């Protein structure tokens, strides 16, 4: 009897599930107006050369200020954008805005990295979207890098690999984000059209517990394959020291800076002096 009761209950109106669905629908609708309502902003987090301490790039991270809910995390709204067919349009906005912002930075050697969703790549317009963003902003291709995740290569690798090859021929770098959290067979890694792997912050967080063994293993593979390595989520001087000692090429995390609003980037560079070796001329 209890079983039958459970079964019939599942068919009845479930207020929790309905709440979730209403929530999702609400976010989905909200996203439709976010661009024209001027509700999106990019913030920029520095990526630091471990050897020199200079900032070599900023990662563009999307922020949504919902008119009623206030700040909504990208971890919440990006999946909704992907599943409701809106990520292509949003990704185009991010690419253009990020390239524009980078043209205004005081040092012309600092690159910008942009996170791109698998679903954006799969719809097929990414190459056009990148070319358009570079053309309208005037940013040289060598200053743009695309961050993708391992899951990219689970879907349709035959179609996506030539696309990333083409971007690299143009001079646009490809970074493999959140490395280690996906399926990644290591034999596979050698054939990917990428330049840099970003070790996921969970490995950095847990490294102390295993004496940095996992990080060392990733570094030796990367070295063998000629890939550069960036570590994400560096929060303490001790983590930084351990990573740099072991040969991580770049570091990123709250230790250096939280993501910065676009208008604050130039001041941050000036205040920290973390500029590449050329003479820093704020008037340039
Ligand atoms: P991600 O690309 O791996 O970005 C790193 C995330 O870690 C960012 O969260 C960043 O603010 C945070 N973070 C940076 N340093 C530290 C640290 O030291 N400690 C900790 N605990 N966290 C740190 P955010 O900005 O909330 O973004 C979350 C994810 O949302 C990103 O992960 C990325 O996958 C996605 N995302 C953000 N912006 C975009 C976008 O424009 N397009 C797409 N497709 N995805 C985006
Ligand atoms: Mg990223
Ligand atoms: Mg990441
Ligand atoms: Mg992530």
mmCIF file of C-alpha atoms and ligand atoms in Angstrom:
data_model
loop_
_atom_site.group_PDB
_atom_site.id
_atom_site.type_symbol
_atom_site.label_atom_id
_atom_site.label_comp_id
_atom_site.label_asym_id
_atom_site.label_seq_id
_atom_site.Cartn_x
_atom_site.Cartn_y
_atom_site.Cartn_z
ATOM 1 C CA UNK A 1 0.000 0.000 0.000
ATOM 2 C CA UNK A 2 2.829 2.320 0.893
ATOM 3 C CA UNK A 3 4.405 1.641 -2.481
ATOM 4 C CA UNK A 4 1.211 2.430 -4.344
ATOM 5 C CA UNK A 5 0.765 5.547 -2.347
ATOM 6 C CA UNK A 6 4.367 6.615 -3.217
ATOM 7 C CA UNK A 7 3.753 6.022 -6.870
ATOM 8 C CA UNK A 8 0.591 8.049 -7.042
ATOM 9 C CA UNK A 9 2.203 10.778 -5.019
ATOM 10 C CA UNK A 10 4.997 11.111 -7.583
ATOM 11 C CA UNK A 11 2.420 11.892 -10.216
ATOM 12 C CA UNK A 12 0.828 14.557 -8.116
ATOM 13 C CA UNK A 13 1.904 18.167 -8.222
ATOM 14 C CA UNK A 14 5.351 18.425 -6.649
ATOM 15 C CA UNK A 15 5.765 21.928 -5.274
ATOM 16 C CA UNK A 16 9.576 21.668 -5.017
ATOM 17 C CA UNK A 17 10.023 20.507 -8.581
ATOM 18 C CA UNK A 18 7.525 23.078 -9.814
ATOM 19 C CA UNK A 19 9.437 25.754 -7.967
ATOM 20 C CA UNK A 20 12.669 24.700 -9.681
ATOM 21 C CA UNK A 21 11.016 24.758 -13.056
ATOM 22 C CA UNK A 22 9.436 28.131 -12.480
ATOM 23 C CA UNK A 23 12.801 29.408 -11.352
ATOM 24 C CA UNK A 24 14.501 28.126 -14.446
ATOM 25 C CA UNK A 25 11.838 29.528 -16.695
ATOM 26 C CA UNK A 26 12.154 32.866 -14.968
ATOM 27 C CA UNK A 27 15.952 32.909 -15.480
ATOM 28 C CA UNK A 28 15.542 31.810 -19.075
ATOM 29 C CA UNK A 29 13.124 34.660 -19.778
ATOM 30 C CA UNK A 30 15.291 37.094 -17.857
ATOM 31 C CA UNK A 31 18.313 36.209 -19.981
ATOM 32 C CA UNK A 32 16.411 37.186 -23.117
ATOM 33 C CA UNK A 33 16.412 40.828 -22.020
ATOM 34 C CA UNK A 34 19.782 40.909 -20.284
ATOM 35 C CA UNK A 35 21.801 42.293 -23.187
ATOM 36 C CA UNK A 36 19.386 44.957 -24.282
ATOM 37 C CA UNK A 37 18.630 45.771 -20.657
ATOM 38 C CA UNK A 38 22.355 46.416 -20.102
ATOM 39 C CA UNK A 39 22.431 43.871 -17.252
ATOM 40 C CA UNK A 40 25.675 42.105 -18.220
ATOM 41 C CA UNK A 41 29.142 43.219 -17.216
ATOM 42 C CA UNK A 42 32.537 41.649 -17.604
ATOM 43 C CA UNK A 43 35.019 41.483 -14.765
ATOM 44 C CA UNK A 44 38.670 40.633 -15.325
ATOM 45 C CA UNK A 45 40.974 38.450 -13.244
ATOM 46 C CA UNK A 46 44.745 38.729 -13.777
ATOM 47 C CA UNK A 47 46.871 35.774 -14.865
ATOM 48 C CA UNK A 48 50.405 36.146 -13.551
ATOM 49 C CA UNK A 49 53.700 34.914 -15.018
ATOM 50 C CA UNK A 50 55.099 32.782 -12.182
ATOM 51 C CA UNK A 51 58.700 33.670 -13.015
ATOM 52 C CA UNK A 52 58.463 37.451 -13.418
ATOM 53 C CA UNK A 53 55.339 38.278 -11.416
ATOM 54 C CA UNK A 54 54.008 40.305 -14.345
ATOM 55 C CA UNK A 55 50.410 40.142 -15.508
ATOM 56 C CA UNK A 56 50.348 38.542 -18.948
ATOM 57 C CA UNK A 57 46.584 38.240 -19.400
ATOM 58 C CA UNK A 58 43.194 38.864 -17.837
ATOM 59 C CA UNK A 59 40.412 36.274 -17.854
ATOM 60 C CA UNK A 60 37.037 37.789 -18.749
ATOM 61 C CA UNK A 61 34.272 36.545 -16.427
ATOM 62 C CA UNK A 62 30.614 37.352 -17.023
ATOM 63 C CA UNK A 63 28.412 38.965 -14.373
ATOM 64 C CA UNK A 64 24.624 39.310 -14.538
ATOM 65 C CA UNK A 65 22.821 41.878 -12.485
ATOM 66 C CA UNK A 66 19.213 40.677 -12.553
ATOM 67 C CA UNK A 67 16.698 43.538 -12.090
ATOM 68 C CA UNK A 68 14.921 41.718 -9.227
ATOM 69 C CA UNK A 69 17.333 39.053 -7.951
ATOM 70 C CA UNK A 70 20.491 41.131 -8.100
ATOM 71 C CA UNK A 71 23.747 39.310 -8.848
ATOM 72 C CA UNK A 72 23.208 35.830 -10.301
ATOM 73 C CA UNK A 73 26.257 33.523 -10.445
ATOM 74 C CA UNK A 74 27.484 32.350 -13.866
ATOM 75 C CA UNK A 75 27.475 28.826 -12.412
ATOM 76 C CA UNK A 76 23.673 29.255 -12.275
ATOM 77 C CA UNK A 77 22.858 31.178 -15.428
ATOM 78 C CA UNK A 78 25.403 29.841 -17.954
ATOM 79 C CA UNK A 79 23.815 26.342 -17.932
ATOM 80 C CA UNK A 80 20.377 27.947 -18.397
ATOM 81 C CA UNK A 81 21.715 29.987 -21.312
ATOM 82 C CA UNK A 82 23.203 26.833 -22.836
ATOM 83 C CA UNK A 83 20.033 24.793 -22.493
ATOM 84 C CA UNK A 84 17.736 27.516 -23.805
ATOM 85 C CA UNK A 85 19.729 28.189 -26.961
ATOM 86 C CA UNK A 86 20.991 31.587 -25.831
ATOM 87 C CA UNK A 87 24.664 30.927 -25.247
ATOM 88 C CA UNK A 88 25.697 31.718 -28.802
ATOM 89 C CA UNK A 89 24.232 35.214 -28.604
ATOM 90 C CA UNK A 90 25.661 35.779 -25.121
ATOM 91 C CA UNK A 91 29.052 34.349 -26.125
ATOM 92 C CA UNK A 92 29.176 36.781 -29.048
ATOM 93 C CA UNK A 93 28.518 39.669 -26.677
ATOM 94 C CA UNK A 94 31.256 38.465 -24.296
ATOM 95 C CA UNK A 95 33.798 38.054 -27.121
ATOM 96 C CA UNK A 96 33.156 41.518 -28.499
ATOM 97 C CA UNK A 97 33.095 43.216 -25.117
ATOM 98 C CA UNK A 98 36.267 41.431 -23.942
ATOM 99 C CA UNK A 99 38.197 42.351 -27.112
ATOM 100 C CA UNK A 100 37.046 45.970 -26.828
ATOM 101 C CA UNK A 101 38.101 46.160 -23.205
ATOM 102 C CA UNK A 102 41.546 44.731 -23.998
ATOM 103 C CA UNK A 103 42.214 47.418 -26.625
ATOM 104 C CA UNK A 104 41.925 49.989 -23.832
ATOM 105 C CA UNK A 105 44.511 48.414 -21.528
ATOM 106 C CA UNK A 106 47.720 50.371 -21.040
ATOM 107 C CA UNK A 107 50.046 47.568 -22.083
ATOM 108 C CA UNK A 108 49.589 46.194 -25.604
ATOM 109 C CA UNK A 109 51.160 42.850 -24.732
ATOM 110 C CA UNK A 110 48.501 41.833 -22.198
ATOM 111 C CA UNK A 111 46.078 39.244 -23.598
ATOM 112 C CA UNK A 112 42.439 38.556 -22.759
ATOM 113 C CA UNK A 113 41.028 35.046 -22.255
ATOM 114 C CA UNK A 114 37.354 34.311 -22.955
ATOM 115 C CA UNK A 115 35.397 31.272 -21.715
ATOM 116 C CA UNK A 116 33.462 29.605 -24.520
ATOM 117 C CA UNK A 117 30.761 26.973 -23.978
ATOM 118 C CA UNK A 118 30.765 23.657 -25.770
ATOM 119 C CA UNK A 119 27.288 24.414 -27.112
ATOM 120 C CA UNK A 120 28.544 27.623 -28.701
ATOM 121 C CA UNK A 121 31.234 25.687 -30.542
ATOM 122 C CA UNK A 122 28.749 23.045 -31.651
ATOM 123 C CA UNK A 123 26.338 25.511 -33.283
ATOM 124 C CA UNK A 124 29.165 26.327 -35.651
ATOM 125 C CA UNK A 125 29.509 30.119 -35.618
ATOM 126 C CA UNK A 126 32.520 30.469 -33.316
ATOM 127 C CA UNK A 127 35.070 31.182 -36.036
ATOM 128 C CA UNK A 128 32.873 33.941 -37.519
ATOM 129 C CA UNK A 129 32.150 35.302 -34.056
ATOM 130 C CA UNK A 130 35.856 35.500 -33.187
ATOM 131 C CA UNK A 131 36.726 37.134 -36.512
ATOM 132 C CA UNK A 132 33.914 39.642 -36.028
ATOM 133 C CA UNK A 133 34.994 40.517 -32.475
ATOM 134 C CA UNK A 134 38.603 41.024 -33.604
ATOM 135 C CA UNK A 135 37.534 43.118 -36.609
ATOM 136 C CA UNK A 136 35.207 45.496 -34.762
ATOM 137 C CA UNK A 137 37.591 45.938 -31.822
ATOM 138 C CA UNK A 138 40.844 46.055 -33.775
ATOM 139 C CA UNK A 139 42.460 43.675 -31.252
ATOM 140 C CA UNK A 140 45.337 41.638 -32.763
ATOM 141 C CA UNK A 141 44.476 37.887 -32.752
ATOM 142 C CA UNK A 142 47.599 37.162 -30.683
ATOM 143 C CA UNK A 143 46.000 39.032 -27.767
ATOM 144 C CA UNK A 144 42.904 36.803 -27.661
ATOM 145 C CA UNK A 145 42.784 33.351 -26.055
ATOM 146 C CA UNK A 146 39.822 31.001 -25.864
ATOM 147 C CA UNK A 147 39.135 28.867 -22.767
ATOM 148 C CA UNK A 148 37.347 25.593 -23.441
ATOM 149 C CA UNK A 149 36.771 22.525 -21.274
ATOM 150 C CA UNK A 150 37.643 18.891 -21.765
ATOM 151 C CA UNK A 151 34.025 17.958 -22.494
ATOM 152 C CA UNK A 152 34.467 19.850 -25.772
ATOM 153 C CA UNK A 153 36.367 16.922 -27.169
ATOM 154 C CA UNK A 154 33.763 14.378 -26.121
ATOM 155 C CA UNK A 155 31.327 15.900 -28.592
ATOM 156 C CA UNK A 156 32.170 15.876 -32.218
ATOM 157 C CA UNK A 157 35.965 16.133 -31.900
ATOM 158 C CA UNK A 158 36.227 15.642 -35.652
ATOM 159 C CA UNK A 159 34.432 18.891 -36.229
ATOM 160 C CA UNK A 160 35.836 20.937 -33.347
ATOM 161 C CA UNK A 161 39.539 20.072 -33.742
ATOM 162 C CA UNK A 162 39.882 21.708 -37.211
ATOM 163 C CA UNK A 163 38.098 24.779 -35.853
ATOM 164 C CA UNK A 164 40.631 25.167 -33.041
ATOM 165 C CA UNK A 165 43.464 24.499 -35.497
ATOM 166 C CA UNK A 166 42.147 27.327 -37.646
ATOM 167 C CA UNK A 167 41.958 29.692 -34.654
ATOM 168 C CA UNK A 168 45.539 28.814 -33.704
ATOM 169 C CA UNK A 169 46.693 29.490 -37.267
ATOM 170 C CA UNK A 170 45.152 32.943 -36.895
ATOM 171 C CA UNK A 171 47.205 33.407 -33.725
ATOM 172 C CA UNK A 172 44.379 32.919 -31.215
ATOM 173 C CA UNK A 173 45.545 30.727 -28.303
ATOM 174 C CA UNK A 174 43.498 27.813 -26.941
ATOM 175 C CA UNK A 175 43.431 27.031 -23.211
ATOM 176 C CA UNK A 176 42.031 23.850 -21.701
ATOM 177 C CA UNK A 177 40.128 25.037 -18.600
ATOM 178 C CA UNK A 178 39.345 23.063 -15.413
ATOM 179 C CA UNK A 179 41.894 20.426 -16.382
ATOM 180 C CA UNK A 180 41.579 17.177 -14.454
ATOM 181 C CA UNK A 181 37.859 17.436 -13.693
ATOM 182 C CA UNK A 182 36.699 15.828 -16.937
ATOM 183 C CA UNK A 183 37.249 12.433 -18.475
ATOM 184 C CA UNK A 184 40.699 13.212 -19.893
ATOM 185 C CA UNK A 185 42.533 10.172 -20.916
ATOM 186 C CA UNK A 186 46.130 11.263 -20.952
ATOM 187 C CA UNK A 187 46.895 9.663 -24.304
ATOM 188 C CA UNK A 188 44.197 11.887 -25.729
ATOM 189 C CA UNK A 189 45.775 15.058 -24.362
ATOM 190 C CA UNK A 190 48.721 14.856 -26.741
ATOM 191 C CA UNK A 191 46.486 15.206 -29.784
ATOM 192 C CA UNK A 192 44.398 18.150 -28.673
ATOM 193 C CA UNK A 193 44.762 21.469 -30.520
ATOM 194 C CA UNK A 194 45.615 23.417 -27.368
ATOM 195 C CA UNK A 195 48.464 25.576 -26.069
ATOM 196 C CA UNK A 196 47.882 25.809 -22.327
ATOM 197 C CA UNK A 197 46.233 23.665 -19.661
ATOM 198 C CA UNK A 198 44.677 25.326 -16.633
ATOM 199 C CA UNK A 199 44.878 23.018 -13.625
ATOM 200 C CA UNK A 200 41.503 23.123 -11.891
ATOM 201 C CA UNK A 201 41.335 24.920 -8.566
ATOM 202 C CA UNK A 202 40.229 21.733 -6.767
ATOM 203 C CA UNK A 203 43.728 20.272 -7.346
ATOM 204 C CA UNK A 204 45.380 23.401 -6.004
ATOM 205 C CA UNK A 205 43.105 23.329 -2.958
ATOM 206 C CA UNK A 206 43.882 19.652 -2.210
ATOM 207 C CA UNK A 207 47.579 19.678 -3.171
ATOM 208 C CA UNK A 208 48.884 20.107 0.371
ATOM 209 C CA UNK A 209 47.292 16.808 1.405
ATOM 210 C CA UNK A 210 49.155 14.695 -1.173
ATOM 211 C CA UNK A 211 52.417 16.614 -1.200
ATOM 212 C CA UNK A 212 51.691 18.084 -4.632
ATOM 213 C CA UNK A 213 51.981 14.627 -6.231
ATOM 214 C CA UNK A 214 49.050 15.175 -8.615
ATOM 215 C CA UNK A 215 50.309 18.596 -9.631
ATOM 216 C CA UNK A 216 53.784 17.173 -10.288
ATOM 217 C CA UNK A 217 52.316 14.418 -12.455
ATOM 218 C CA UNK A 218 50.313 16.954 -14.495
ATOM 219 C CA UNK A 219 53.405 19.129 -14.901
ATOM 220 C CA UNK A 220 55.569 16.300 -16.172
ATOM 221 C CA UNK A 221 52.960 15.278 -18.749
ATOM 222 C CA UNK A 222 52.525 18.878 -19.856
ATOM 223 C CA UNK A 223 56.287 19.244 -20.224
ATOM 224 C CA UNK A 224 56.507 16.085 -22.332
ATOM 225 C CA UNK A 225 53.736 17.381 -24.586
ATOM 226 C CA UNK A 226 55.097 20.924 -24.846
ATOM 227 C CA UNK A 227 52.074 22.492 -23.144
ATOM 228 C CA UNK A 228 52.186 25.485 -20.836
ATOM 229 C CA UNK A 229 50.529 25.195 -17.436
ATOM 230 C CA UNK A 230 48.470 27.725 -15.486
ATOM 231 C CA UNK A 231 47.214 26.993 -11.965
ATOM 232 C CA UNK A 232 43.790 28.384 -10.984
ATOM 233 C CA UNK A 233 42.462 29.229 -7.543
ATOM 234 C CA UNK A 234 45.777 30.171 -5.897
ATOM 235 C CA UNK A 235 44.764 31.680 -2.567
ATOM 236 C CA UNK A 236 47.807 31.496 -0.270
ATOM 237 C CA UNK A 237 51.498 32.424 -0.534
ATOM 238 C CA UNK A 238 52.328 28.837 0.443
ATOM 239 C CA UNK A 239 50.329 27.389 -2.471
ATOM 240 C CA UNK A 240 52.004 29.874 -4.780
ATOM 241 C CA UNK A 241 55.494 29.003 -3.563
ATOM 242 C CA UNK A 242 54.840 25.275 -3.955
ATOM 243 C CA UNK A 243 53.458 25.706 -7.466
ATOM 244 C CA UNK A 244 56.225 27.996 -8.671
ATOM 245 C CA UNK A 245 58.959 25.751 -7.215
ATOM 246 C CA UNK A 246 57.535 22.843 -9.200
ATOM 247 C CA UNK A 247 57.555 24.758 -12.445
ATOM 248 C CA UNK A 248 53.978 25.998 -12.978
ATOM 249 C CA UNK A 249 54.259 28.707 -15.637
ATOM 250 C CA UNK A 250 51.362 30.980 -14.626
ATOM 251 C CA UNK A 251 49.205 31.474 -11.573
ATOM 252 C CA UNK A 252 45.769 32.955 -11.029
ATOM 253 C CA UNK A 253 43.643 33.381 -7.922
ATOM 254 C CA UNK A 254 42.484 35.533 -5.042
ATOM 255 C CA UNK A 255 46.081 35.770 -3.745
ATOM 256 C CA UNK A 256 46.808 38.122 -6.635
ATOM 257 C CA UNK A 257 43.377 39.592 -7.206
ATOM 258 C CA UNK A 258 39.683 38.877 -7.306
ATOM 259 C CA UNK A 259 38.085 39.622 -10.674
ATOM 260 C CA UNK A 260 38.148 43.406 -11.276
ATOM 261 C CA UNK A 261 35.483 45.587 -12.940
ATOM 262 C CA UNK A 262 36.547 46.765 -16.412
ATOM 263 C CA UNK A 263 37.096 50.325 -15.244
ATOM 264 C CA UNK A 264 39.557 49.199 -12.556
ATOM 265 C CA UNK A 265 42.025 47.257 -14.691
ATOM 266 C CA UNK A 266 44.358 50.135 -15.539
ATOM 267 C CA UNK A 267 44.500 51.286 -11.908
ATOM 268 C CA UNK A 268 45.219 47.744 -10.744
ATOM 269 C CA UNK A 269 48.146 47.463 -13.176
ATOM 270 C CA UNK A 270 49.469 50.830 -12.099
ATOM 271 C CA UNK A 271 49.053 50.137 -8.370
ATOM 272 C CA UNK A 272 50.640 46.693 -8.408
ATOM 273 C CA UNK A 273 53.283 47.444 -11.027
ATOM 274 C CA UNK A 274 52.601 43.966 -12.452
ATOM 275 C CA UNK A 275 53.303 44.927 -16.043
ATOM 276 C CA UNK A 276 55.346 43.058 -18.632
ATOM 277 C CA UNK A 277 59.005 44.147 -18.946
ATOM 278 C CA UNK A 278 58.473 47.018 -21.355
ATOM 279 C CA UNK A 279 58.562 50.497 -19.765
ATOM 280 C CA UNK A 280 55.128 51.254 -18.357
ATOM 281 C CA UNK A 281 53.704 54.447 -19.810
ATOM 282 C CA UNK A 282 50.253 55.199 -18.383
ATOM 283 C CA UNK A 283 49.776 57.993 -20.906
ATOM 284 C CA UNK A 284 50.235 55.686 -23.892
HETATM 285 P P1 LIG B 1 36.242 29.238 -14.702
HETATM 286 O O1 LIG B 1 36.388 29.701 -16.103
HETATM 287 O O2 LIG B 1 36.996 28.034 -14.291
HETATM 288 O O3 LIG B 1 36.608 30.499 -13.811
HETATM 289 C C1 LIG B 1 37.203 30.425 -12.547
HETATM 290 C C2 LIG B 1 36.224 30.727 -11.442
HETATM 291 O O4 LIG B 1 36.903 30.664 -10.184
HETATM 292 C C3 LIG B 1 35.611 32.123 -11.500
HETATM 293 O O5 LIG B 1 34.297 32.046 -10.941
HETATM 294 C C4 LIG B 1 36.543 32.919 -10.580
HETATM 295 O O6 LIG B 1 35.956 34.094 -10.062
HETATM 296 C C5 LIG B 1 36.812 31.904 -9.497
HETATM 297 N N1 LIG B 1 38.081 32.105 -8.816
HETATM 298 C C6 LIG B 1 39.186 32.763 -9.258
HETATM 299 N N2 LIG B 1 40.180 32.730 -8.354
HETATM 300 C C7 LIG B 1 39.718 32.025 -7.298
HETATM 301 C C8 LIG B 1 40.293 31.652 -6.032
HETATM 302 O O7 LIG B 1 41.431 31.955 -5.700
HETATM 303 N N3 LIG B 1 39.492 30.915 -5.191
HETATM 304 C C9 LIG B 1 38.218 30.553 -5.529
HETATM 305 N N4 LIG B 1 37.521 29.844 -4.656
HETATM 306 N N5 LIG B 1 37.645 30.892 -6.722
HETATM 307 C C10 LIG B 1 38.391 31.622 -7.588
HETATM 308 P P2 LIG B 1 33.033 32.725 -11.646
HETATM 309 O O8 LIG B 1 33.422 34.064 -12.177
HETATM 310 O O9 LIG B 1 31.905 32.627 -10.685
HETATM 311 O O10 LIG B 1 32.784 31.789 -12.894
HETATM 312 C C11 LIG B 1 32.392 30.454 -12.732
HETATM 313 C C12 LIG B 1 32.394 29.711 -14.040
HETATM 314 O O11 LIG B 1 31.386 30.242 -14.914
HETATM 315 C C13 LIG B 1 33.703 29.856 -14.831
HETATM 316 O O12 LIG B 1 34.673 28.951 -14.356
HETATM 317 C C14 LIG B 1 33.223 29.530 -16.222
HETATM 318 O O13 LIG B 1 33.143 28.143 -16.410
HETATM 319 C C15 LIG B 1 31.810 30.112 -16.230
HETATM 320 N N6 LIG B 1 31.838 31.431 -16.895
HETATM 321 C C16 LIG B 1 32.126 32.655 -16.383
HETATM 322 N N7 LIG B 1 32.050 33.617 -17.340
HETATM 323 C C17 LIG B 1 31.715 32.982 -18.495
HETATM 324 C C18 LIG B 1 31.477 33.415 -19.857
HETATM 325 O O14 LIG B 1 31.624 34.593 -20.224
HETATM 326 N N8 LIG B 1 31.119 32.452 -20.766
HETATM 327 C C19 LIG B 1 31.003 31.121 -20.414
HETATM 328 N N9 LIG B 1 30.649 30.254 -21.367
HETATM 329 N N10 LIG B 1 31.218 30.685 -19.159
HETATM 330 C C20 LIG B 1 31.575 31.596 -18.215
HETATM 331 MG MG1 LIG B 2 37.996 29.918 -17.300
HETATM 332 MG MG1 LIG B 3 38.563 26.989 -14.504
HETATM 333 MG MG1 LIG B 4 35.163 26.296 -13.892
#
